[in-house]
Coordinates of N, CA and C in Angstrom, one line a residue:
M8 N 127.6 97.2 19.8 CA 126.4 98.2 19.7 C 126.7 98.1 18.0
I9 N 125.3 98.2 17.2 CA 125.1 98.5 15.9 C 124.6 100.3 16.2
T10 N 125.6 101.1 15.0 CA 124.9 102.4 15.0 C 124.1 101.9 13.7
I11 N 122.7 102.7 13.9 CA 121.9 102.8 12.9 C 122.1 104.2 12.1
A12 N 122.4 105.5 12.9 CA 122.1 106.8 12.5 C 122.9 107.3 13.9
S13 N 123.5 108.6 12.9 CA 124.6 109.4 14.5 C 125.0 110.6 13.0
G14 N 125.0 111.4 14.0 CA 125.5 112.4 12.9 C 125.1 112.7 11.8
D15 N 125.2 112.8 10.7 CA 124.7 113.2 9.6 C 124.3 112.3 8.4
G16 N 124.6 110.9 9.7 CA 123.1 109.8 9.0 C 122.1 109.6 9.6
F17 N 121.4 110.6 9.7 CA 120.3 110.8 9.9 C 119.8 112.0 8.3
S18 N 120.1 111.9 7.2 CA 120.4 112.4 6.0 C 119.0 111.5 5.8
G19 N 118.0 112.4 4.8 CA 116.7 111.4 4.1 C 115.3 111.8 5.5
W20 N 115.8 111.8 6.9 CA 115.1 111.5 8.1 C 113.4 113.2 7.7
H21 N 112.1 113.0 7.7 CA 111.5 113.7 7.3 C 110.8 114.0 8.7
A22 N 109.6 115.2 8.5 CA 108.9 115.0 9.5 C 107.6 114.3 8.8
L23 N 106.9 114.4 10.0 CA 105.3 113.4 9.6 C 104.3 114.3 10.6
N24 N 104.1 115.0 10.6 CA 103.0 115.5 11.7 C 101.7 115.4 11.5
D25 N 100.5 115.6 11.9 CA 99.2 115.3 12.4 C 98.7 116.6 11.1
T26 N 99.1 116.9 10.3 CA 98.1 117.3 9.2 C 98.0 116.5 8.3
V27 N 98.7 115.0 8.5 CA 97.6 113.6 7.6 C 96.6 113.6 8.2
M28 N 96.3 113.7 8.8 CA 95.0 114.0 9.7 C 93.7 114.3 9.9
G29 N 94.2 116.0 9.3 CA 93.3 117.4 9.7 C 94.0 118.4 10.8
G30 N 95.0 117.8 11.2 CA 96.0 118.7 12.8 C 96.3 119.9 11.8
R31 N 97.0 120.3 12.7 CA 97.5 121.8 12.3 C 99.5 121.9 12.9
S32 N 99.5 120.8 13.1 CA 100.8 120.9 14.3 C 101.5 120.9 13.2
Q33 N 103.3 121.5 12.9 CA 104.2 121.7 11.9 C 105.4 121.4 12.5
G34 N 106.6 120.9 11.7 CA 107.8 120.2 12.6 C 108.4 120.7 11.2
S35 N 109.8 120.1 11.2 CA 110.6 120.2 10.6 C 111.7 119.7 10.6
C36 N 112.9 118.5 10.2 CA 113.8 118.2 10.4 C 115.1 118.3 9.4
R37 N 116.5 118.9 10.2 CA 118.1 119.3 9.5 C 118.7 118.3 9.9
I38 N 119.7 118.2 9.8 CA 120.9 118.0 10.1 C 121.3 118.9 10.6
G39 N 122.3 119.1 12.5 CA 122.8 120.0 13.0 C 124.2 119.6 13.1
P40 N 124.9 120.1 13.9 CA 126.1 119.3 14.3 C 126.6 118.1 15.1
G41 N 125.0 117.7 15.2 CA 125.4 116.4 16.6 C 124.2 115.7 16.0
G42 N 123.1 115.8 14.9 CA 122.7 114.6 13.9 C 121.2 115.7 13.7
L43 N 120.7 114.7 13.6 CA 119.0 115.2 13.4 C 118.4 116.5 14.2
V44 N 118.6 117.6 14.2 CA 117.6 118.4 14.9 C 115.7 118.4 14.3
F45 N 115.2 118.3 15.2 CA 113.8 118.4 15.0 C 113.7 119.6 15.9
E46 N 112.2 120.3 15.0 CA 111.9 121.9 15.9 C 110.5 122.4 14.8
G47 N 109.6 122.6 15.9 CA 108.3 122.7 15.6 C 107.4 123.4 16.6
T48 N 106.1 123.5 16.3 CA 104.9 123.5 17.5 C 104.0 122.8 16.5
V49 N 103.4 122.0 18.5 CA 102.6 120.9 18.1 C 101.0 121.8 18.4
I50 N 100.1 121.5 18.0 CA 99.0 122.3 18.7 C 97.4 120.8 18.6
E51 N 97.0 120.9 19.6 CA 96.9 119.6 19.9 C 95.1 119.7 20.1
A52 N 95.0 120.6 19.2 CA 93.1 120.4 18.3 C 93.8 120.1 17.1
G53 N 92.3 118.9 16.8 CA 92.2 118.4 15.4 C 93.5 117.6 15.2
G54 N 94.7 116.7 15.9 CA 95.4 116.2 16.0 C 96.3 116.1 17.7
G55 N 97.0 116.4 16.9 CA 97.9 116.3 19.0 C 99.4 116.1 18.6
F56 N 99.8 115.8 17.3 CA 101.3 115.1 17.6 C 101.9 115.4 16.2
I57 N 103.7 115.4 16.7 CA 103.9 115.6 15.5 C 105.8 114.5 16.0
S58 N 105.7 114.4 14.9 CA 107.3 113.6 14.5 C 108.6 113.5 13.5
C59 N 109.5 112.8 13.8 CA 110.3 112.8 12.6 C 110.7 111.0 12.6
R60 N 110.7 110.8 10.8 CA 110.9 109.4 11.0 C 112.3 109.5 9.8
S61 N 112.6 107.7 9.6 CA 113.6 107.5 8.9 C 112.6 107.4 7.5
P62 N 114.0 107.6 6.4 CA 113.3 106.5 5.2 C 112.5 105.3 5.4
L63 N 112.2 105.0 4.2 CA 112.5 103.5 4.4 C 114.1 102.8 4.5
F64 N 114.2 101.9 5.0 CA 115.1 100.6 5.4 C 115.0 99.2 3.7
S65 N 116.1 99.7 3.3 CA 115.3 98.8 1.7 C 117.0 98.5 1.5
P66 N 117.2 96.6 1.7 CA 116.4 96.0 2.3 C 116.4 96.5 4.0
P67 N 115.3 95.9 4.4 CA 115.3 96.1 6.3 C 115.9 95.8 7.0
L68 N 116.3 96.7 8.0 CA 116.8 96.6 8.9 C 117.1 94.9 9.6
D69 N 118.2 94.5 9.7 CA 117.9 93.0 10.6 C 119.3 93.3 11.7
L70 N 118.5 93.2 12.5 CA 119.4 93.5 14.2 C 118.5 92.2 14.6
S71 N 118.8 91.5 14.0 CA 118.4 89.9 15.4 C 119.6 90.0 16.1
A72 N 121.1 90.3 16.1 CA 121.8 90.1 16.9 C 121.6 91.1 18.2
C73 N 120.7 92.2 18.0 CA 120.3 93.1 19.1 C 119.9 92.5 20.0
L74 N 119.6 93.0 21.6 CA 118.0 92.8 22.4 C 117.5 94.1 22.2
G75 N 118.0 95.1 21.7 CA 116.6 96.5 21.9 C 118.0 97.5 20.7
L76 N 117.1 98.3 20.7 CA 117.6 100.2 20.4 C 118.0 101.2 21.7
E77 N 119.0 101.8 21.3 CA 119.8 102.6 22.1 C 119.4 104.4 21.8
L78 N 118.5 105.2 21.7 CA 118.2 106.4 21.9 C 119.1 107.1 23.0
D79 N 120.2 108.5 21.7 CA 120.8 109.6 22.4 C 119.8 110.5 21.7
L80 N 119.8 111.6 23.1 CA 118.7 112.6 22.5 C 118.6 113.6 23.5
V81 N 118.5 114.7 23.1 CA 117.7 115.7 23.8 C 116.2 115.9 23.3
G82 N 115.5 115.7 24.5 CA 114.0 115.7 25.0 C 113.1 116.8 25.8
E83 N 113.5 117.7 26.1 CA 113.1 119.3 26.7 C 112.3 118.6 27.6
G84 N 112.6 117.4 28.4 CA 111.7 116.5 29.9 C 110.2 115.8 29.0
R85 N 110.6 116.1 27.7 CA 109.0 115.3 27.3 C 109.0 113.9 27.4
R86 N 108.2 113.1 27.0 CA 107.6 112.1 26.7 C 107.5 112.2 25.1
F87 N 107.6 111.0 25.0 CA 108.0 110.5 23.3 C 107.7 109.1 22.9
K88 N 107.3 108.8 21.6 CA 107.4 107.4 21.5 C 108.5 106.7 20.7
L89 N 108.8 106.1 20.7 CA 109.5 105.3 19.2 C 108.6 104.3 18.6
A90 N 108.2 104.9 17.5 CA 107.4 103.9 16.6 C 108.3 102.7 15.4
V91 N 108.3 101.4 15.6 CA 109.2 100.3 14.2 C 108.4 100.1 13.8
A92 N 108.4 100.7 12.5 CA 107.6 99.1 11.4 C 108.6 98.1 10.7
C93 N 108.2 97.1 10.5 CA 108.6 96.0 10.3 C 108.1 95.6 8.9
A94 N 108.4 94.7 8.0 CA 108.0 94.3 7.2 C 107.1 92.8 7.9
D95 N 105.8 93.1 7.7 CA 105.1 91.7 8.7 C 105.4 89.8 8.4
G96 N 106.2 89.7 7.4 CA 105.8 88.4 7.3 C 104.9 87.3 7.0
L97 N 103.8 88.3 7.2 CA 102.2 87.5 6.9 C 101.9 88.4 5.7
A98 N 102.7 88.1 4.3 CA 102.3 88.6 3.1 C 101.8 90.0 2.7
G99 N 102.2 91.0 3.9 CA 101.3 91.7 3.4 C 100.5 92.6 4.1
L100 N 100.0 91.6 5.0 CA 98.6 91.7 5.1 C 98.5 93.4 6.6
T101 N 99.9 93.7 7.5 CA 99.1 94.1 8.1 C 99.1 95.8 7.1
N102 N 100.1 95.8 6.2 CA 100.3 96.8 5.7 C 98.9 97.4 5.0
L103 N 97.6 96.2 5.4 CA 96.3 96.5 4.6 C 95.9 96.8 5.6
I104 N 96.2 97.6 7.1 CA 95.3 99.0 7.6 C 95.7 99.7 7.9
P105 N 95.1 100.7 7.9 CA 95.1 102.5 7.8 C 95.9 102.8 8.6
G106 N 96.9 103.4 8.2 CA 97.8 104.0 9.3 C 98.9 103.2 9.4
G107 N 98.8 101.4 9.3 CA 100.3 100.8 9.3 C 100.5 99.5 10.8
L108 N 100.5 99.3 11.0 CA 100.8 98.2 12.2 C 102.3 99.3 12.5
R109 N 102.8 99.6 14.3 CA 103.7 99.3 14.2 C 104.1 99.6 16.2
W110 N 104.9 99.4 16.0 CA 105.6 98.5 17.6 C 105.8 100.0 18.6
V111 N 105.6 100.0 19.9 CA 106.0 101.6 20.3 C 106.2 101.4 21.7
F112 N 106.9 102.3 22.3 CA 107.2 102.1 22.6 C 107.6 103.6 23.0
E113 N 107.1 104.1 24.8 CA 106.9 105.5 24.8 C 107.9 105.7 26.5
F114 N 108.7 106.4 26.3 CA 109.6 106.9 27.4 C 110.1 108.6 27.5
G115 N 110.2 108.9 28.6 CA 110.5 110.0 29.4 C 111.8 110.1 28.6
T116 N 112.6 111.5 28.5 CA 113.2 112.6 28.9 C 113.8 113.5 30.0
Q117 N 114.9 114.0 29.9 CA 115.9 114.4 31.3 C 114.9 116.2 30.6
A118 N 114.9 116.7 31.7 CA 115.4 118.5 31.2 C 116.2 119.0 32.2
P119 N 117.1 119.8 32.2 CA 117.5 119.8 30.5 C 118.8 118.7 30.7
G120 N 119.2 118.4 29.6 CA 120.8 117.8 29.3 C 119.7 116.3 28.1
S121 N 121.1 115.9 27.8 CA 120.9 114.9 27.3 C 120.3 113.3 28.2
S122 N 119.6 112.2 27.3 CA 119.1 111.3 27.5 C 119.8 110.0 26.3
V123 N 120.2 108.9 27.3 CA 120.6 108.0 26.8 C 119.0 106.7 27.5
I124 N 118.4 106.9 26.6 CA 117.2 105.8 26.3 C 117.3 104.2 26.5
R125 N 117.3 103.0 26.8 CA 117.0 101.8 26.5 C 115.9 101.5 25.8
I126 N 115.6 100.4 24.6 CA 114.4 100.3 24.9 C 114.4 98.7 24.0
P127 N 114.1 97.5 25.2 CA 114.3 95.8 25.0 C 113.5 95.9 23.9
F128 N 114.4 95.4 22.6 CA 112.5 94.4 21.8 C 111.5 94.3 22.3
A129 N 111.5 93.2 24.0 CA 111.0 92.7 24.5 C 109.2 93.6 24.8
D130 N 110.1 95.0 24.6 CA 109.1 96.3 25.2 C 108.6 96.5 24.3
L131 N 108.4 96.1 23.2 CA 107.8 97.0 21.8 C 106.1 96.2 22.2
R132 N 105.5 97.4 22.0 CA 104.0 96.6 21.7 C 103.1 97.1 20.2
P133 N 102.5 96.3 19.5 CA 101.5 96.7 18.6 C 100.9 97.2 18.6
S134 N 100.5 98.2 17.8 CA 99.8 99.7 17.8 C 99.6 100.2 16.7
V135 N 98.3 100.1 16.3 CA 97.8 101.2 15.1 C 97.1 102.3 15.7
R136 N 97.4 104.0 14.6 CA 96.8 105.1 15.1 C 97.1 104.7 16.8
A137 N 98.3 104.7 17.7 CA 98.0 105.4 19.3 C 96.9 104.5 19.5
K138 N 96.9 103.7 18.8 CA 95.6 102.3 19.4 C 96.3 100.8 19.8
P139 N 96.6 100.6 21.1 CA 96.6 98.7 20.9 C 96.4 97.4 20.4
V140 N 97.2 96.9 19.7 CA 96.3 95.7 19.1 C 96.7 94.7 20.0
G141 N 95.8 94.1 20.3 CA 95.4 92.5 21.0 C 95.7 91.5 20.3
L142 N 96.2 91.5 19.0 CA 96.7 90.4 19.0 C 98.1 89.8 18.9
P143 N 97.8 88.9 18.8 CA 99.1 87.2 19.1 C 100.3 87.8 17.7
L144 N 100.7 89.0 18.0 CA 101.7 89.6 17.2 C 102.9 89.5 17.3
R145 N 104.3 89.3 17.1 CA 105.6 88.7 17.5 C 106.1 89.7 16.6
F146 N 106.8 90.9 17.2 CA 107.9 90.8 17.1 C 109.5 90.6 16.0
D147 N 109.7 91.3 15.0 CA 110.3 90.4 14.3 C 111.6 91.3 13.7
P148 N 112.9 91.6 14.4 CA 114.1 92.6 14.5 C 114.5 92.5 13.1
S149 N 114.9 91.4 12.5 CA 115.0 91.4 10.8 C 114.5 91.8 9.8
R150 N 113.3 92.8 9.9 CA 112.6 93.0 9.3 C 112.0 94.9 9.5
I151 N 113.0 95.5 10.0 CA 113.1 96.7 10.6 C 112.6 97.7 9.4
T152 N 111.7 98.1 8.7 CA 111.6 98.8 7.7 C 111.6 100.7 8.0
R153 N 111.3 100.8 9.1 CA 111.2 102.3 9.4 C 111.3 102.6 11.2
L154 N 111.9 103.7 11.0 CA 111.5 104.3 12.8 C 111.0 105.3 12.6
Q155 N 110.6 105.5 13.8 CA 109.8 106.9 14.1 C 110.0 107.7 15.8
V156 N 110.4 109.3 15.7 CA 109.7 109.6 17.0 C 109.3 111.1 16.8
L157 N 108.4 110.1 18.1 CA 106.6 111.1 18.1 C 106.3 111.6 19.3
H158 N 106.0 112.8 19.2 CA 105.6 113.6 20.7 C 104.0 113.4 20.5
S159 N 103.2 112.9 21.0 CA 101.5 112.7 20.5 C 100.9 112.8 22.2
R160 N 99.6 113.4 21.8 CA 99.4 114.0 23.3 C 98.5 112.4 23.2
F161 N 98.8 110.8 22.7 CA 98.4 110.4 23.6 C 99.6 108.8 23.8
A162 N 99.5 108.6 25.3 CA 100.3 107.1 24.9 C 100.5 105.8 24.4
D163 N 101.5 104.9 25.2 CA 101.2 104.3 23.8 C 100.6 103.1 24.3
D164 N 99.7 103.0 26.0 CA 98.3 102.4 25.8 C 97.3 103.4 25.2
G165 N 97.1 104.3 24.9 CA 96.0 105.0 24.0 C 95.2 105.9 25.1
G166 N 95.5 105.8 25.9 CA 95.3 107.0 26.6 C 96.0 108.6 26.3
P167 N 95.1 109.4 27.4 CA 96.5 110.4 27.6 C 97.9 110.8 27.7
N168 N 98.9 111.3 27.3 CA 100.4 111.4 27.5 C 100.4 112.2 28.4
T169 N 101.1 111.9 29.8 CA 101.1 112.7 31.1 C 102.1 114.1 30.6
G170 N 103.4 113.9 29.7 CA 104.1 114.5 29.7 C 103.9 115.3 28.1
F171 N 102.6 115.3 27.6 CA 102.3 116.0 26.3 C 101.9 118.0 26.7
R172 N 103.2 118.4 26.0 CA 103.0 120.2 26.2 C 102.8 120.1 24.6
A173 N 101.5 120.9 24.0 CA 101.5 121.7 23.1 C 102.3 122.5 23.3
G174 N 102.7 123.7 22.2 CA 103.8 124.6 21.8 C 105.4 124.7 21.3
E175 N 105.3 125.1 21.3 CA 106.9 124.9 20.9 C 107.9 123.1 21.0
I176 N 108.5 123.3 20.1 CA 108.9 121.7 20.4 C 110.6 122.0 19.7
H177 N 111.6 121.6 20.7 CA 113.0 121.1 20.1 C 113.4 119.6 20.6
L178 N 114.0 118.7 19.5 CA 114.3 117.6 19.8 C 115.5 117.1 18.8
E179 N 116.9 116.8 19.4 CA 117.8 116.7 18.9 C 118.4 115.1 18.9
L180 N 118.4 114.1 18.1 CA 118.4 113.1 18.4 C 120.1 112.5 17.8
H181 N 121.1 112.3 18.5 CA 122.6 112.4 18.5 C 122.4 110.7 17.8
A182 N 121.8 110.1 18.2 CA 122.3 108.6 18.0 C 121.4 107.6 18.0
I183 N 121.3 106.7 17.3 CA 120.6 105.5 17.4 C 121.4 104.1 17.1
R184 N 121.6 103.8 18.1 CA 122.1 102.3 17.9 C 121.1 100.7 18.5
G185 N 121.5 99.4 18.2 CA 121.0 98.7 18.1 C 121.6 98.0 19.7
F186 N 121.9 97.6 20.6 CA 122.6 96.6 21.6 C 122.3 95.7 21.8
A187 N 123.2 94.7 22.0 CA 123.4 93.8 22.0 C 122.7 93.0 23.7

């Protein structure tokens, strides 16, 4: 296992909410006793997402020795998405896509209690702004530039997230690790 962040290792993570597209959801991140605490209010009208994301990894994380990512979190029984950004190796062409290309995976959490979620890299799917990308792209675990956890009204296939709940949200992210 390779620990990417745990405890106060989440320093520098910040909120990115639907206000970037005209929505009104609000959230904020802070370091708590067990790791990252993300709290806020999700408002469906006008957007419908709330997220916390890492700072840019520079140089990019090289997790090529890993099979995927493991998240240890408390998520109130909600469905979330993990979004992974990568340096694309295509002369930066995917950076020209508004909103950027992300590799996503949707997952559910336990209520109450903590959940440990394993996400194999092979299960990540390319997406741009909650819409699947049908291009023959390959995920490169050696060039990870950012991680983001979202609660969105959209599922990773672009349809409705059946586990979406507007209102108050509380997420605790205890650790993110690469597993082999």
